[in-house]
Structures are given as structure tokens and as C-alpha cells.
């Protein structure tokens, strides 16, 4: 008998599987090149050669007992130091290896932070639309996810008035995802400074600090003159969850880290507890070979231009057809208003043209759809005449 807690996941999973199977069915029937799958966030840009070269060299030349062995649960000190140095160079911080814990991607980073801080019934706030797994992660530790409604009037930035209303004595943390999945919006320093002020004031009012958990798998994917502020510089109780899944196209390798700054409250105790959370959450430590490869490739850049070109082409083409889209500032998602109220109807209509996209309801953003453009540029070009046919049904 499975646990009651798992039942809702089974139901939701079948919806995701249906979409995945629909993609396979269409590809079989019409040929993969005639299916325009904008549903998944799996980077199509290959990982940099330097990652492969580092892995090969490590396997050939380093001590296999070290390469394949256990290490400190927080990860190799040398890898953590390389990451701390990289952050210090970029953001003027003064981290050491002590402030970094290597994790199994951003998902694990979030889980470790939540496991470390949540008592049952504690509340964690996030802003709609949001990456739906947040509910699962918070639920893993019997916390409660409180969702602040979407803010389309101000370009989907956090709605601070509602944030203020919803904070109460149970509030432990606020999740910020910048650049944002699913909207592609980048929150500016001005927005985040205002948010930090609210949290400082409310934290004093409720008698304990409210953490910001900064979920940053898309940090490096930013376009034009948009800048992604480093939130620990704006708010001391910020804990960062980072991942190389998107920036270095390594989602299957499961590698990322958390940053717990010395400035955050009770930092030493939090670091010690988070290190144990890493161990007892089941992952024990982040993959050793990947840690060593990241140590060598810490300054590697991702191919932002590829995604930027994709996003621009799709945004301009769809806007010209009459669709209302948010111009992507970061990540690799285009957030588009559905031309009919029920976006699931629109998603189904698009399937007639072999176009697959995700209904906004999957992100608590009904009335919209998400198009994931981490696909080949050729797929985007081929899809445009099909979108034009779809547009003719509405405009
Ligand atoms: N957070 C957000 C907003 C994401 O979009 C994703 C993955 O798509 C994750 C976390 C999980 O990333 P990872 O593969 O590094 O666990």
C-alpha cells in the first residue's frame, strides 16, 4: 500500500506522462521534424567540450580512490573553494569553502535548505506563476506552501502588498526564482530591495527572521541589458540554491550547490545542519566526478546567445501574429497569454498543428501558456508557419 501523501502525485504524474506520450505519438505519426515540442526544459545546447575533457582527464589521471570515493558530505573542499572564489570574484563577497555545500542539482539544494529550516506546519511563500515542484519540496518536510497571486499588471514581478498580508508567525521563508521559470522575467535590484525591506520589517514584527531561498538554476541565462542581482548582497538571510543543469547543460549529471553566507543568522549551526541534511536526505553527497569536473570548469560560460536568438525569434514572430507575449529577459521560457480564457483549450487546439506547450495552470498561471525554447533554431523556424495557422483561428 502506498502512502496517502503519494496519491496526489500519482494523479499529477499521469498528466505529465500523457503530454510526454503525446509528443512521442506525434513524432511517430508525423516524423520528429514535424513535431514542435516546446514543453520540456531540457537544454539542447551541448555541454561545453571542456566539461567532457575535464572528466576524461580526471578519469585518466587522478587517483580512482579519490575520484569514485566518498568525501565530506558537503563535497570536496577544493571544489567548494573554487566555487567560493568564483562567487567572490563576480559579486564581491568573501565566501570560503565553508559557505558552500555541493548538492545533487537545484532540486536537492532546495530540499536540503527546506529540510534544515522547516518544522511541520511552517509556511514557505512563493509567487505565482511558479515552478510547480516547490509544493512537493515544501510538502516533503510537512511545510505549507503559500502562493501569492500573479501580478500581470506589473509584468509578473512579486506582488509585495499581498506578500505583506500573507506573512505570519509561521512564515519561515520566501522562494525567489530569478530569472524566472515560467515567465522569463528577471526581477531588478529595485524590486528585490523593496522585497528585502518588507521581509526585514515583517521579520522584526513576527519575532524571527524570514529567509529568502534564492533558486537560481537560470542565473547565467540572461539577455540584453537585464542584470540578475545577487540577493545575498541585498538581504543577509538569503540562502542560494544553484545548479549547473541549465548553465552548463548538465541536467542529467545532477550537480549544484547551496550558499549559506556567514552573514545569515546562526550561520554555523545552519551550515552544520544542512550538511547533515545532505547526507540523510538520501543523496549522501553530490556526484564526485562531477564535483571535480566543475572545479576545473568553474569559469566556463554558457551559450546564452543561442537561447537569446531563439527567444527573440519566437517572441517577435508570435507577437506579430497577434499573440500577447512577455519579452523574455532570461531563462529559456516564453510566457504567452492564451487567446481564450481556458488555456487548456488553446493547448489542445495547438496540438492539431503538432505544437506542444504547457498550460499555465501547471504553474498556477491559468490563462497563459509556457513555451520552452531550449530547442534547435530550426525547430523554431519550422514551427512559425504552423503558429501562423493556429493564430488564424483567433485573430
Ligand atoms: N528550480 C527551477 C525553477 C527549475 O526550473 C528547475 C528545473 O527545471 C529546478 C529548480 C531543478 O533543477 P535541477 O535539475 O538542477 O535539480
Short mmCIF file of C-alpha atoms and ligand atoms in Angstrom, two decimals:
data_model
loop_
_atom_site.label_atom_id
_atom_site.label_comp_id
_atom_site.label_asym_id
_atom_site.label_seq_id
_atom_site.Cartn_x
_atom_site.Cartn_y
_atom_site.Cartn_z
CA UNK A 1 0.00 0.00 0.00
CA UNK A 2 1.45 3.37 -0.91
CA UNK A 3 1.29 6.33 1.47
CA UNK A 4 -1.73 8.65 1.25
CA UNK A 5 0.71 11.51 0.76
CA UNK A 6 1.81 9.96 -2.57
CA UNK A 7 -1.67 9.67 -4.13
CA UNK A 8 -1.97 13.25 -5.46
CA UNK A 9 1.47 12.85 -7.08
CA UNK A 10 0.34 9.78 -8.98
CA UNK A 11 -2.59 11.70 -10.43
CA UNK A 12 -0.45 14.67 -11.44
CA UNK A 13 2.23 12.42 -12.86
CA UNK A 14 -0.20 10.81 -15.25
CA UNK A 15 -0.98 14.27 -16.73
CA UNK A 16 2.75 14.91 -17.34
CA UNK A 17 3.19 11.43 -18.77
CA UNK A 18 0.24 11.99 -21.10
CA UNK A 19 1.93 15.08 -22.52
CA UNK A 20 5.21 13.20 -22.94
CA UNK A 21 3.46 10.28 -24.63
CA UNK A 22 1.53 12.66 -26.87
CA UNK A 23 4.89 14.03 -28.08
CA UNK A 24 6.18 10.52 -28.84
CA UNK A 25 2.95 9.56 -30.61
CA UNK A 26 3.01 12.69 -32.78
CA UNK A 27 6.70 12.15 -33.61
CA UNK A 28 5.96 8.58 -34.69
CA UNK A 29 2.99 9.57 -36.80
CA UNK A 30 4.37 12.72 -38.47
CA UNK A 31 8.17 12.40 -38.09
CA UNK A 32 10.14 14.13 -35.33
CA UNK A 33 10.98 17.09 -37.59
CA UNK A 34 7.27 17.87 -37.98
CA UNK A 35 6.54 17.98 -34.27
CA UNK A 36 7.15 21.25 -32.43
CA UNK A 37 7.69 20.29 -28.85
CA UNK A 38 8.02 23.39 -26.65
CA UNK A 39 7.09 21.55 -23.48
CA UNK A 40 10.31 20.48 -21.74
CA UNK A 41 13.14 22.49 -20.19
CA UNK A 42 15.92 20.14 -21.28
CA UNK A 43 18.76 22.26 -22.75
CA UNK A 44 19.51 21.47 -26.39
CA UNK A 45 22.87 23.30 -26.38
CA UNK A 46 25.51 20.62 -25.65
CA UNK A 47 27.63 20.90 -22.51
CA UNK A 48 30.95 22.68 -23.22
CA UNK A 49 33.75 20.42 -24.50
CA UNK A 50 35.85 21.50 -21.54
CA UNK A 51 33.49 19.55 -19.22
CA UNK A 52 33.97 16.36 -21.21
CA UNK A 53 37.74 16.95 -21.42
CA UNK A 54 37.94 17.55 -17.67
CA UNK A 55 36.01 14.35 -16.98
CA UNK A 56 38.26 12.29 -19.26
CA UNK A 57 41.41 13.77 -17.79
CA UNK A 58 40.21 13.22 -14.23
CA UNK A 59 39.33 9.60 -15.04
CA UNK A 60 42.66 9.00 -16.76
CA UNK A 61 44.98 10.83 -14.42
CA UNK A 62 43.54 11.22 -10.94
CA UNK A 63 43.55 8.67 -8.16
CA UNK A 64 40.46 6.49 -8.71
CA UNK A 65 40.02 6.00 -4.99
CA UNK A 66 39.55 9.76 -4.70
CA UNK A 67 37.52 10.16 -7.91
CA UNK A 68 34.98 7.48 -7.05
CA UNK A 69 35.09 7.59 -3.29
CA UNK A 70 33.04 9.20 -0.55
CA UNK A 71 34.21 12.59 0.58
CA UNK A 72 32.98 15.06 3.20
CA UNK A 73 29.16 15.20 2.94
CA UNK A 74 29.47 18.88 1.99
CA UNK A 75 31.65 17.96 -1.01
CA UNK A 76 35.34 18.24 -1.92
CA UNK A 77 36.83 21.27 -0.11
CA UNK A 78 38.81 22.15 -3.27
CA UNK A 79 35.62 22.25 -5.40
CA UNK A 80 33.79 24.33 -2.82
CA UNK A 81 36.75 26.71 -2.63
CA UNK A 82 36.80 27.10 -6.42
CA UNK A 83 33.09 27.99 -6.35
CA UNK A 84 33.51 30.38 -3.40
CA UNK A 85 36.37 32.13 -5.25
CA UNK A 86 34.26 32.37 -8.40
CA UNK A 87 31.38 33.99 -6.49
CA UNK A 88 33.77 36.33 -4.68
CA UNK A 89 35.26 37.49 -7.99
CA UNK A 90 31.84 38.11 -9.51
CA UNK A 91 29.88 39.51 -6.60
CA UNK A 92 32.46 40.98 -4.23
CA UNK A 93 31.62 38.52 -1.46
CA UNK A 94 34.13 36.84 0.85
CA UNK A 95 32.98 33.24 0.95
CA UNK A 96 35.20 30.29 1.76
CA UNK A 97 34.58 26.59 1.17
CA UNK A 98 32.73 26.58 4.49
CA UNK A 99 29.84 28.55 2.93
CA UNK A 100 29.31 26.14 0.03
CA UNK A 101 27.70 22.68 0.11
CA UNK A 102 27.69 20.64 -3.10
CA UNK A 103 24.27 19.20 -3.98
CA UNK A 104 22.52 16.94 -6.46
CA UNK A 105 21.29 19.89 -8.57
CA UNK A 106 18.95 22.71 -7.60
CA UNK A 107 16.15 20.32 -6.63
CA UNK A 108 18.36 18.82 -3.96
CA UNK A 109 19.66 22.26 -2.94
CA UNK A 110 16.08 23.39 -2.27
CA UNK A 111 15.25 20.19 -0.41
CA UNK A 112 18.31 20.45 1.81
CA UNK A 113 17.56 24.06 2.71
CA UNK A 114 13.91 23.28 3.44
CA UNK A 115 14.77 20.17 5.45
CA UNK A 116 17.19 22.22 7.51
CA UNK A 117 14.74 25.00 8.36
CA UNK A 118 11.17 23.64 8.40
CA UNK A 119 9.14 22.40 11.33
CA UNK A 120 5.81 20.76 10.44
CA UNK A 121 3.22 23.46 9.66
CA UNK A 122 5.81 26.15 8.86
CA UNK A 123 4.93 28.23 5.84
CA UNK A 124 7.01 28.99 2.76
CA UNK A 125 5.84 31.67 0.36
CA UNK A 126 6.28 31.76 -3.40
CA UNK A 127 4.93 33.93 -6.21
CA UNK A 128 2.58 32.68 -8.93
CA UNK A 129 3.23 31.56 -11.54
CA UNK A 130 5.87 29.24 -10.08
CA UNK A 131 7.83 26.04 -10.71
CA UNK A 132 5.32 23.50 -9.51
CA UNK A 133 7.75 21.24 -7.68
CA UNK A 134 8.03 23.85 -4.91
CA UNK A 135 4.82 22.43 -3.46
CA UNK A 136 6.33 18.92 -3.41
CA UNK A 137 9.60 20.11 -1.90
CA UNK A 138 7.89 22.04 0.91
CA UNK A 139 5.45 19.16 1.46
CA UNK A 140 8.37 16.73 1.85
CA UNK A 141 9.04 18.37 5.24
CA UNK A 142 5.36 18.86 6.15
CA UNK A 143 5.58 22.57 5.45
CA UNK A 144 2.81 24.56 3.80
CA UNK A 145 3.32 26.43 0.53
CA UNK A 146 1.55 29.80 0.45
CA UNK A 147 1.15 31.22 -3.04
CA UNK A 148 0.98 34.95 -3.74
CA UNK A 149 -1.23 35.67 -6.74
CA UNK A 150 0.26 36.59 -10.09
CA UNK A 151 0.95 40.21 -10.94
CA UNK A 152 0.31 40.59 -14.68
CA UNK A 153 -0.36 44.34 -14.20
CA UNK A 154 3.30 44.89 -13.30
CA UNK A 155 4.93 42.38 -15.64
CA UNK A 156 4.72 39.39 -13.25
CA UNK A 157 7.07 40.80 -10.61
CA UNK A 158 6.34 39.81 -6.97
CA UNK A 159 3.16 41.38 -5.55
CA UNK A 160 4.54 42.91 -2.37
CA UNK A 161 1.25 44.14 -0.91
CA UNK A 162 -0.11 40.60 -0.83
CA UNK A 163 3.22 39.25 0.44
CA UNK A 164 2.96 41.59 3.39
CA UNK A 165 -0.59 40.44 4.15
CA UNK A 166 0.26 36.75 3.98
CA UNK A 167 3.31 36.78 6.26
CA UNK A 168 2.50 35.46 9.72
CA UNK A 169 4.29 33.85 12.66
CA UNK A 170 4.51 30.54 10.78
CA UNK A 171 6.34 32.10 7.81
CA UNK A 172 9.85 30.70 7.53
CA UNK A 173 10.96 31.56 4.01
CA UNK A 174 10.17 33.14 0.68
CA UNK A 175 11.30 31.45 -2.53
CA UNK A 176 12.60 33.73 -5.27
CA UNK A 177 13.33 32.27 -8.68
CA UNK A 178 15.27 34.75 -10.78
CA UNK A 179 15.45 34.57 -13.83
CA UNK A 180 12.03 33.06 -13.63
CA UNK A 181 10.54 29.80 -14.76
CA UNK A 182 7.91 30.01 -16.30
CA UNK A 183 7.73 33.76 -17.15
CA UNK A 184 11.27 34.51 -18.37
CA UNK A 185 11.14 37.70 -16.25
CA UNK A 186 14.25 38.99 -14.44
CA UNK A 187 13.49 40.83 -11.18
CA UNK A 188 15.52 44.04 -10.92
CA UNK A 189 17.58 45.19 -7.95
CA UNK A 190 14.92 47.82 -7.21
CA UNK A 191 12.19 45.16 -6.95
CA UNK A 192 14.34 42.90 -4.78
CA UNK A 193 15.39 45.76 -2.50
CA UNK A 194 11.74 46.56 -1.84
CA UNK A 195 11.05 42.90 -1.16
CA UNK A 196 14.02 42.75 1.24
CA UNK A 197 12.66 45.76 3.14
CA UNK A 198 9.27 44.06 3.56
CA UNK A 199 10.96 40.91 4.88
CA UNK A 200 13.18 42.85 7.29
CA UNK A 201 10.21 44.75 8.70
CA UNK A 202 7.90 41.74 8.92
CA UNK A 203 10.67 39.57 10.39
CA UNK A 204 11.01 42.05 13.28
CA UNK A 205 7.24 42.09 13.69
CA UNK A 206 6.87 38.30 13.90
CA UNK A 207 9.98 37.91 16.04
CA UNK A 208 12.12 35.72 13.81
CA UNK A 209 13.96 36.18 10.51
CA UNK A 210 12.34 35.18 7.24
CA UNK A 211 14.80 33.52 4.87
CA UNK A 212 14.95 34.16 1.16
CA UNK A 213 15.65 30.93 -0.68
CA UNK A 214 17.06 32.08 -4.00
CA UNK A 215 16.50 29.32 -6.55
CA UNK A 216 18.98 30.16 -9.30
CA UNK A 217 19.29 27.46 -11.96
CA UNK A 218 18.92 30.15 -14.66
CA UNK A 219 21.31 32.74 -13.14
CA UNK A 220 23.60 32.76 -16.17
CA UNK A 221 20.82 32.79 -18.77
CA UNK A 222 20.12 36.49 -19.04
CA UNK A 223 19.63 38.64 -22.13
CA UNK A 224 20.22 42.17 -23.34
CA UNK A 225 20.85 44.63 -20.54
CA UNK A 226 18.94 42.69 -17.86
CA UNK A 227 21.04 42.08 -14.73
CA UNK A 228 20.38 39.35 -12.16
CA UNK A 229 21.12 40.84 -8.74
CA UNK A 230 22.96 38.65 -6.24
CA UNK A 231 20.37 38.62 -3.47
CA UNK A 232 22.71 37.87 -0.51
CA UNK A 233 24.16 41.37 -1.12
CA UNK A 234 20.68 42.87 -0.61
CA UNK A 235 19.35 40.71 2.23
CA UNK A 236 21.58 38.94 4.74
CA UNK A 237 19.30 35.96 5.39
CA UNK A 238 19.49 34.77 1.80
CA UNK A 239 20.35 31.15 1.06
CA UNK A 240 21.19 30.35 -2.55
CA UNK A 241 20.41 27.14 -4.43
CA UNK A 242 22.37 26.92 -7.68
CA UNK A 243 22.58 24.32 -10.41
CA UNK A 244 24.70 23.54 -13.46
CA UNK A 245 21.72 21.81 -15.10
CA UNK A 246 20.92 24.73 -17.39
CA UNK A 247 24.05 26.92 -17.34
CA UNK A 248 26.36 24.07 -18.42
CA UNK A 249 23.63 21.83 -19.91
CA UNK A 250 24.22 19.06 -17.36
CA UNK A 251 20.71 18.28 -16.03
CA UNK A 252 21.21 14.52 -16.01
CA UNK A 253 24.51 14.76 -14.13
CA UNK A 254 22.79 16.27 -11.06
CA UNK A 255 25.23 18.83 -9.80
CA UNK A 256 24.72 22.13 -7.98
CA UNK A 257 25.38 23.78 -4.64
CA UNK A 258 23.94 25.86 -1.84
CA UNK A 259 25.46 29.03 -0.43
CA UNK A 260 24.94 29.76 3.26
CA UNK A 261 26.56 33.14 3.93
CA UNK A 262 28.29 33.88 7.26
CA UNK A 263 26.09 36.98 7.50
CA UNK A 264 22.92 34.88 7.77
CA UNK A 265 21.58 34.26 11.27
CA UNK A 266 23.12 31.30 13.14
CA UNK A 267 25.15 30.52 10.02
CA UNK A 268 27.48 27.97 11.63
CA UNK A 269 24.64 25.94 13.06
CA UNK A 270 22.72 26.16 9.77
CA UNK A 271 25.75 25.01 7.76
CA UNK A 272 26.30 22.05 10.11
CA UNK A 273 22.62 21.05 9.94
CA UNK A 274 22.42 21.49 6.15
CA UNK A 275 25.49 19.27 5.72
CA UNK A 276 23.72 16.56 7.71
CA UNK A 277 20.50 17.18 5.73
CA UNK A 278 22.54 16.49 2.57
CA UNK A 279 23.63 13.15 3.99
CA UNK A 280 20.36 11.97 5.45
CA UNK A 281 18.15 13.16 2.58
CA UNK A 282 19.40 10.12 0.68
CA UNK A 283 21.88 11.74 -1.67
CA UNK A 284 24.79 11.48 0.87
CA UNK A 285 26.93 13.76 -1.29
CA UNK A 286 26.89 15.26 -4.78
CA UNK A 287 28.40 13.07 -7.57
CA UNK A 288 32.16 13.03 -7.06
CA UNK A 289 33.30 13.02 -10.71
CA UNK A 290 31.04 15.97 -11.48
CA UNK A 291 32.32 17.91 -8.48
CA UNK A 292 35.88 17.50 -9.72
CA UNK A 293 34.90 18.44 -13.28
CA UNK A 294 33.06 21.56 -12.07
CA UNK A 295 36.12 22.57 -10.05
CA UNK A 296 38.08 22.76 -13.32
CA UNK A 297 35.26 24.38 -15.32
CA UNK A 298 34.01 26.85 -12.75
CA UNK A 299 34.62 29.85 -15.03
CA UNK A 300 33.10 28.22 -18.11
CA UNK A 301 30.43 30.30 -19.85
CA UNK A 302 27.18 29.01 -21.27
CA UNK A 303 25.98 29.71 -24.79
CA UNK A 304 23.48 32.42 -23.87
CA UNK A 305 23.45 33.78 -27.42
CA UNK A 306 21.82 30.61 -28.75
CA UNK A 307 18.87 30.85 -26.38
CA UNK A 308 18.64 34.61 -26.81
CA UNK A 309 18.33 34.20 -30.58
CA UNK A 310 15.64 31.51 -30.16
CA UNK A 311 13.67 33.58 -27.69
CA UNK A 312 13.84 36.74 -29.80
CA UNK A 313 12.72 34.95 -32.97
CA UNK A 314 9.80 33.25 -31.27
CA UNK A 315 8.75 36.36 -29.35
CA UNK A 316 8.81 38.60 -32.43
CA UNK A 317 7.05 36.09 -34.69
CA UNK A 318 4.28 35.30 -32.20
CA UNK A 319 3.76 38.96 -31.27
CA UNK A 320 3.48 39.88 -34.98
CA UNK A 321 0.77 37.24 -35.36
CA UNK A 322 -1.28 38.91 -32.61
CA UNK A 323 -0.34 36.80 -29.59
CA UNK A 324 0.43 38.66 -26.38
CA UNK A 325 3.81 37.53 -25.02
CA UNK A 326 6.21 38.72 -22.35
CA UNK A 327 9.55 39.60 -23.91
CA UNK A 328 12.00 37.09 -22.39
CA UNK A 329 14.70 38.68 -20.23
CA UNK A 330 16.20 35.42 -19.01
CA UNK A 331 15.86 31.61 -18.62
CA UNK A 332 14.55 29.93 -21.79
CA UNK A 333 10.80 30.25 -21.48
CA UNK A 334 8.28 32.38 -23.33
CA UNK A 335 5.15 33.23 -21.32
CA UNK A 336 2.21 33.87 -23.60
CA UNK A 337 -1.38 34.87 -22.91
CA UNK A 338 -3.88 32.36 -24.18
CA UNK A 339 -6.26 33.93 -26.70
CA UNK A 340 -9.14 32.11 -24.94
CA UNK A 341 -9.83 32.04 -21.19
CA UNK A 342 -9.27 28.33 -20.78
CA UNK A 343 -5.69 27.88 -21.92
CA UNK A 344 -6.08 24.10 -21.98
CA UNK A 345 -8.48 24.55 -24.88
CA UNK A 346 -5.77 26.58 -26.65
CA UNK A 347 -3.10 23.97 -25.85
CA UNK A 348 -5.36 21.31 -27.39
CA UNK A 349 -6.02 23.45 -30.46
CA UNK A 350 -2.24 23.82 -30.94
CA UNK A 351 -1.84 20.04 -30.96
CA UNK A 352 -3.70 19.95 -34.29
CA UNK A 353 -0.60 21.67 -35.72
CA UNK A 354 1.73 19.35 -33.76
CA UNK A 355 2.67 22.22 -31.45
CA UNK A 356 3.15 21.19 -27.83
CA UNK A 357 3.21 23.69 -25.00
CA UNK A 358 2.45 23.62 -21.27
CA UNK A 359 -0.79 25.08 -19.88
CA UNK A 360 -0.15 27.90 -17.41
CA UNK A 361 -2.34 26.14 -14.83
CA UNK A 362 0.60 23.76 -14.35
CA UNK A 363 2.40 26.76 -12.82
CA UNK A 364 -0.60 28.33 -11.08
CA UNK A 365 -0.78 30.74 -14.01
CA UNK A 366 -4.08 29.97 -15.75
CA UNK A 367 -4.94 31.88 -18.92
CA UNK A 368 -1.33 31.58 -20.13
CA UNK A 369 0.93 29.01 -21.73
CA UNK A 370 4.66 28.34 -21.39
CA UNK A 371 6.83 27.71 -24.42
CA UNK A 372 10.21 26.26 -23.68
CA UNK A 373 12.58 27.42 -26.41
CA UNK A 374 15.68 25.42 -25.48
CA UNK A 375 15.18 23.67 -28.82
CA UNK A 376 17.01 23.93 -32.13
CA UNK A 377 16.66 27.19 -34.05
CA UNK A 378 15.50 25.08 -37.00
CA UNK A 379 12.56 23.79 -34.94
CA UNK A 380 11.58 27.38 -34.22
CA UNK A 381 11.77 28.34 -37.90
CA UNK A 382 9.75 25.30 -38.95
CA UNK A 383 7.12 25.95 -36.30
CA UNK A 384 6.41 29.54 -37.33
CA UNK A 385 4.09 28.77 -40.31
CA UNK A 386 2.21 26.35 -38.03
CA UNK A 387 1.79 29.02 -35.35
CA UNK A 388 0.52 31.34 -38.10
CA UNK A 389 -2.20 28.79 -38.97
CA UNK A 390 -3.06 28.50 -35.27
CA UNK A 391 -3.21 32.31 -34.95
CA UNK A 392 -5.73 32.49 -37.80
CA UNK A 393 -8.19 30.61 -35.59
CA UNK A 394 -8.18 33.53 -33.13
CA UNK A 395 -7.22 36.82 -34.77
N1 LIG B 1 14.06 25.28 -9.97
C1 LIG B 1 13.54 25.66 -11.14
C2 LIG B 1 12.87 26.98 -11.22
C3 LIG B 1 13.63 24.84 -12.27
O1 LIG B 1 13.10 25.24 -13.43
C4 LIG B 1 14.29 23.58 -12.14
C5 LIG B 1 14.36 22.67 -13.28
O2 LIG B 1 13.79 22.84 -14.32
C6 LIG B 1 14.81 23.23 -10.90
C7 LIG B 1 14.69 24.10 -9.83
C8 LIG B 1 15.52 21.91 -10.69
O3 LIG B 1 16.76 21.97 -11.29
P1 LIG B 1 17.84 20.77 -11.18
O4 LIG B 1 17.77 19.98 -12.43
O5 LIG B 1 19.15 21.45 -11.04
O6 LIG B 1 17.50 19.98 -9.98
#
